[in-house]
Short mmCIF file of C-alpha atoms in Angstrom, two decimals:
data_model
loop_
_atom_site.label_atom_id
_atom_site.label_comp_id
_atom_site.label_asym_id
_atom_site.label_seq_id
_atom_site.Cartn_x
_atom_site.Cartn_y
_atom_site.Cartn_z
CA UNK A 1 108.31 143.22 93.15
CA UNK A 2 107.32 140.38 95.49
CA UNK A 3 104.41 141.13 97.81
CA UNK A 4 105.81 140.30 101.26
CA UNK A 5 102.36 139.62 102.67
CA UNK A 6 101.56 137.16 99.89
CA UNK A 7 104.98 135.56 100.30
CA UNK A 8 104.42 135.21 104.04
CA UNK A 9 101.02 133.60 103.41
CA UNK A 10 102.64 131.22 100.93
CA UNK A 11 105.25 130.12 103.48
CA UNK A 12 102.55 129.68 106.13
CA UNK A 13 100.47 127.67 103.69
CA UNK A 14 103.39 125.38 102.85
CA UNK A 15 104.07 124.83 106.55
CA UNK A 16 100.45 123.99 107.34
CA UNK A 17 100.22 121.71 104.28
CA UNK A 18 103.24 119.75 105.54
CA UNK A 19 101.67 119.51 109.02
CA UNK A 20 98.33 118.29 107.69
CA UNK A 21 99.98 115.75 105.39
CA UNK A 22 102.06 114.45 108.30
CA UNK A 23 98.77 113.82 110.11
CA UNK A 24 97.52 112.11 106.97
CA UNK A 25 100.50 109.71 107.07
CA UNK A 26 100.00 108.90 110.75
CA UNK A 27 96.29 108.19 110.32
CA UNK A 28 96.91 106.20 107.14
CA UNK A 29 99.16 103.89 109.14
CA UNK A 30 96.72 103.79 112.06
CA UNK A 31 93.87 102.79 109.73
CA UNK A 32 95.60 99.63 108.47
CA UNK A 33 93.23 96.75 109.15
CA UNK A 34 90.27 99.09 109.59
CA UNK A 35 90.09 100.77 106.18
CA UNK A 36 91.42 99.27 102.95
CA UNK A 37 93.74 101.66 101.05
CA UNK A 38 91.57 102.30 97.97
CA UNK A 39 88.49 102.69 100.15
CA UNK A 40 90.39 105.24 102.26
CA UNK A 41 91.42 107.19 99.17
CA UNK A 42 88.00 107.07 97.49
CA UNK A 43 85.76 107.97 100.42
CA UNK A 44 88.15 110.63 101.70
CA UNK A 45 87.73 112.51 98.43
CA UNK A 46 83.97 111.90 98.21
CA UNK A 47 83.57 113.47 101.64
CA UNK A 48 85.93 116.33 100.71
CA UNK A 49 83.84 116.97 97.57
CA UNK A 50 80.63 117.15 99.63
CA UNK A 51 82.26 119.57 102.08
CA UNK A 52 83.72 121.74 99.32
CA UNK A 53 80.75 121.86 96.95
CA UNK A 54 78.51 124.37 98.86
CA UNK A 55 81.44 126.78 99.32
CA UNK A 56 82.75 126.44 95.76
CA UNK A 57 79.37 126.50 93.99
CA UNK A 58 79.23 130.30 93.42
CA UNK A 59 82.68 130.22 91.79
CA UNK A 60 81.77 127.13 89.77
CA UNK A 61 78.70 128.86 88.33
CA UNK A 62 80.85 131.74 87.07
CA UNK A 63 83.82 129.72 85.84
CA UNK A 64 82.62 126.30 84.71
CA UNK A 65 82.94 127.15 81.01
CA UNK A 66 86.52 128.39 81.49
CA UNK A 67 87.34 125.32 83.58
CA UNK A 68 85.97 122.95 80.94
CA UNK A 69 88.11 124.66 78.31
CA UNK A 70 91.11 123.49 80.39
CA UNK A 71 89.71 120.03 81.09
CA UNK A 72 92.75 118.18 79.74
CA UNK A 73 95.14 120.06 82.02
CA UNK A 74 92.81 119.65 84.99
CA UNK A 75 92.37 115.94 84.27
CA UNK A 76 96.14 115.41 84.13
CA UNK A 77 96.67 117.31 87.39
CA UNK A 78 93.83 115.38 89.02
CA UNK A 79 95.21 112.02 87.94
CA UNK A 80 98.62 112.87 89.41
CA UNK A 81 97.46 114.41 92.69
CA UNK A 82 94.03 113.17 93.82
CA UNK A 83 94.15 109.96 91.78
CA UNK A 84 97.73 108.74 92.20
CA UNK A 85 99.76 110.46 94.94
CA UNK A 86 97.44 109.85 97.89
CA UNK A 87 96.53 106.35 96.75
CA UNK A 88 100.21 105.40 96.58
CA UNK A 89 100.68 106.83 100.08
CA UNK A 90 97.87 104.67 101.47
CA UNK A 91 99.25 101.61 99.74
CA UNK A 92 102.69 102.41 101.18
CA UNK A 93 101.20 102.63 104.69
CA UNK A 94 100.31 98.94 104.48
CA UNK A 95 103.99 97.95 104.73
CA UNK A 96 106.02 100.88 106.04
CA UNK A 97 105.89 103.18 109.05
CA UNK A 98 104.36 106.65 109.36
CA UNK A 99 107.86 107.96 110.18
CA UNK A 100 109.29 106.58 106.94
CA UNK A 101 106.36 107.99 104.97
CA UNK A 102 106.94 111.49 106.37
CA UNK A 103 110.73 111.30 106.01
CA UNK A 104 110.51 110.29 102.35
CA UNK A 105 107.77 112.90 101.82
CA UNK A 106 110.15 115.54 103.17
CA UNK A 107 112.15 115.18 99.94
CA UNK A 108 109.30 116.69 97.90
CA UNK A 109 111.32 119.90 97.35
CA UNK A 110 114.04 117.77 95.76
CA UNK A 111 111.57 116.12 93.36
CA UNK A 112 110.07 119.51 92.53
CA UNK A 113 113.51 121.06 91.91
CA UNK A 114 114.53 118.22 89.59
CA UNK A 115 111.23 118.37 87.69
CA UNK A 116 111.54 122.16 87.40
CA UNK A 117 115.03 121.72 85.99
CA UNK A 118 113.85 119.14 83.44
CA UNK A 119 110.51 120.68 82.43
CA UNK A 120 110.90 124.40 83.07
CA UNK A 121 114.62 124.77 82.46
CA UNK A 122 115.15 126.43 85.84
CA UNK A 123 118.80 126.57 86.82
CA UNK A 124 120.15 125.15 90.07
CA UNK A 125 123.24 126.46 91.80
CA UNK A 126 125.97 124.42 93.48
CA UNK A 127 124.41 124.59 96.94
CA UNK A 128 121.08 123.38 95.59
CA UNK A 129 122.71 120.43 93.83
CA UNK A 130 124.55 119.62 97.07
CA UNK A 131 121.25 119.72 98.95
CA UNK A 132 119.68 117.41 96.39
CA UNK A 133 122.58 114.95 96.70
CA UNK A 134 122.27 114.91 100.51
CA UNK A 135 118.50 114.40 100.32
CA UNK A 136 118.82 111.55 97.81
CA UNK A 137 121.43 109.92 100.05
CA UNK A 138 119.03 110.32 102.98
CA UNK A 139 116.23 108.57 101.09
CA UNK A 140 118.62 105.73 100.18
CA UNK A 141 119.51 105.32 103.86
CA UNK A 142 115.83 105.31 104.90
CA UNK A 143 114.91 102.73 102.27
CA UNK A 144 117.98 100.60 102.99
CA UNK A 145 117.62 100.76 106.78
CA UNK A 146 114.06 99.44 106.69
CA UNK A 147 115.36 96.16 105.22
CA UNK A 148 118.98 95.74 106.41
CA UNK A 149 119.23 92.23 104.99
CA UNK A 150 120.17 92.22 101.31
CA UNK A 151 118.12 89.06 100.86
CA UNK A 152 115.02 90.78 102.22
CA UNK A 153 115.05 93.37 99.46
CA UNK A 154 113.57 96.85 99.55
CA UNK A 155 110.45 97.51 101.57
CA UNK A 156 107.71 97.97 98.93
CA UNK A 157 106.08 100.71 101.03
CA UNK A 158 109.21 102.84 100.98
CA UNK A 159 109.60 102.34 97.23
CA UNK A 160 105.95 103.34 96.69
CA UNK A 161 106.57 106.53 98.66
CA UNK A 162 109.57 107.41 96.49
CA UNK A 163 107.34 107.00 93.40
CA UNK A 164 104.59 109.04 95.09
CA UNK A 165 107.00 111.91 95.80
CA UNK A 166 108.13 111.96 92.15
CA UNK A 167 104.47 112.04 91.07
CA UNK A 168 103.81 114.98 93.40
CA UNK A 169 106.87 116.80 92.07
CA UNK A 170 105.53 116.45 88.54
CA UNK A 171 102.10 117.70 89.65
CA UNK A 172 103.59 120.76 91.36
CA UNK A 173 105.69 121.73 88.36
CA UNK A 174 102.83 121.28 85.88
CA UNK A 175 100.61 123.36 88.15
CA UNK A 176 103.22 126.13 88.06
CA UNK A 177 104.06 125.71 84.37
CA UNK A 178 100.59 126.73 83.17
CA UNK A 179 98.80 128.52 86.02
CA UNK A 180 95.04 128.21 85.77
CA UNK A 181 93.20 131.53 85.79
CA UNK A 182 90.49 130.13 88.03
CA UNK A 183 89.47 130.57 91.63
CA UNK A 184 91.35 128.08 93.88
CA UNK A 185 88.06 126.50 95.00
CA UNK A 186 87.06 125.88 91.38
CA UNK A 187 90.43 124.27 90.66
CA UNK A 188 90.21 121.98 93.69
CA UNK A 189 86.62 121.04 92.89
CA UNK A 190 87.59 119.94 89.39
CA UNK A 191 90.69 118.12 90.66
CA UNK A 192 88.53 116.04 92.97
CA UNK A 193 85.81 115.51 90.33
CA UNK A 194 88.37 114.32 87.76
CA UNK A 195 90.44 112.39 90.30
CA UNK A 196 87.67 110.21 91.73
CA UNK A 197 87.09 108.28 88.46
CA UNK A 198 90.79 107.36 88.50
CA UNK A 199 90.40 105.73 91.92
CA UNK A 200 86.96 104.18 91.39
CA UNK A 201 87.96 101.08 89.30
CA UNK A 202 90.63 100.13 91.86
CA UNK A 203 88.17 100.64 94.73
CA UNK A 204 85.60 98.41 93.03
CA UNK A 205 88.28 95.76 92.47
CA UNK A 206 89.23 96.04 96.16
CA UNK A 207 85.60 95.52 97.19
CA UNK A 208 85.37 92.38 95.06
CA UNK A 209 88.54 91.13 96.74
CA UNK A 210 87.01 91.62 100.19
CA UNK A 211 88.43 95.02 101.13
CA UNK A 212 86.35 97.82 102.53
CA UNK A 213 85.69 99.84 105.67
CA UNK A 214 84.97 98.82 109.25
CA UNK A 215 82.47 101.49 110.26
CA UNK A 216 83.05 102.93 113.73
CA UNK A 217 83.52 106.23 115.53
CA UNK A 218 87.28 105.92 114.96
CA UNK A 219 87.03 105.39 111.19
CA UNK A 220 84.48 108.21 110.89
CA UNK A 221 86.90 110.54 112.69
CA UNK A 222 89.73 109.46 110.37
CA UNK A 223 87.64 110.21 107.27
CA UNK A 224 86.51 113.58 108.63
CA UNK A 225 90.07 114.69 109.47
CA UNK A 226 91.38 113.55 106.08
CA UNK A 227 88.57 115.23 104.17
CA UNK A 228 89.02 118.61 105.88
CA UNK A 229 92.73 118.99 106.60
CA UNK A 230 94.93 116.97 104.16
CA UNK A 231 92.33 117.27 101.37
CA UNK A 232 90.56 120.62 101.27
CA UNK A 233 92.81 122.89 103.36
CA UNK A 234 96.23 121.43 102.48
CA UNK A 235 95.48 121.40 98.74
CA UNK A 236 94.19 124.98 98.80
CA UNK A 237 97.29 126.13 100.71
CA UNK A 238 99.70 124.20 98.46
CA UNK A 239 98.09 125.36 95.23
CA UNK A 240 98.18 128.97 96.47
#
C-alpha cells in the first residue's frame, strides 16, 4: 500500500528539484566568462560539502562503516551524478542557451524510462512509448533548430546536454536498482566526497590553461545558490 503522504512529498520533491536545476542552468549560462566550467563544478561541490558536513556528521559517525562497505556503488553513483552530469551541463552552457539546457533536461523521464526498461526490465505500455517518441522528436527539433544550416553541424552544447541526460538517467536507475540503506545525508555526503576527485584533474588542467574564477559579489552569490539549492536540497529531494 502506497503511503499517500510519502507519495505527495516525493512529487513535491521532484517539482522543487526541477525548479532548482532550472535555476542552475540559468546561472550556469550567466556565469560564462566569469567562472570557467570545471571551476564552477568543483567549487560548487566543495562549498556544498562544507555546508552539508556539520548537519550530516551525526549520521556519518553511525553509518560510515556501512557506507564504506558499499563504496563501489557509491563511487559509481558519484562519478555519474556529481562528477559527470553537472560538469557536462556547465560545459554545455558555454555554447548553448539556458532555455535549450532546460528543454533537453526536461526529457530526463524519457532517459530514466529507457534505462529502467534496459536495466530493470520494467515494461512500458503503448502510451509511454508514444510519449518517449514525442520527447525524442522534441529533442531532435531543439538540437536541429539551434543550427539550422546543415553545414554548421550540431551545436556541441546541445549534444553535451543529451549525453548529460542519459548519464542522469543511468544514475537514477542505478540508485533505484540497489537502494542504499543509509540516511540520505550520509549518501549525499559520500556522493560529493567521491565525486570531487573525478572533477579535480580536469579543474587542475583548466587552471593550467588559464581558466578560473573572477571573484566578485556576483560570483559568490552564484556559488552560494548552486551549493544550497541545486546541490544539497535538489539532490536530497531527488534521491528521496
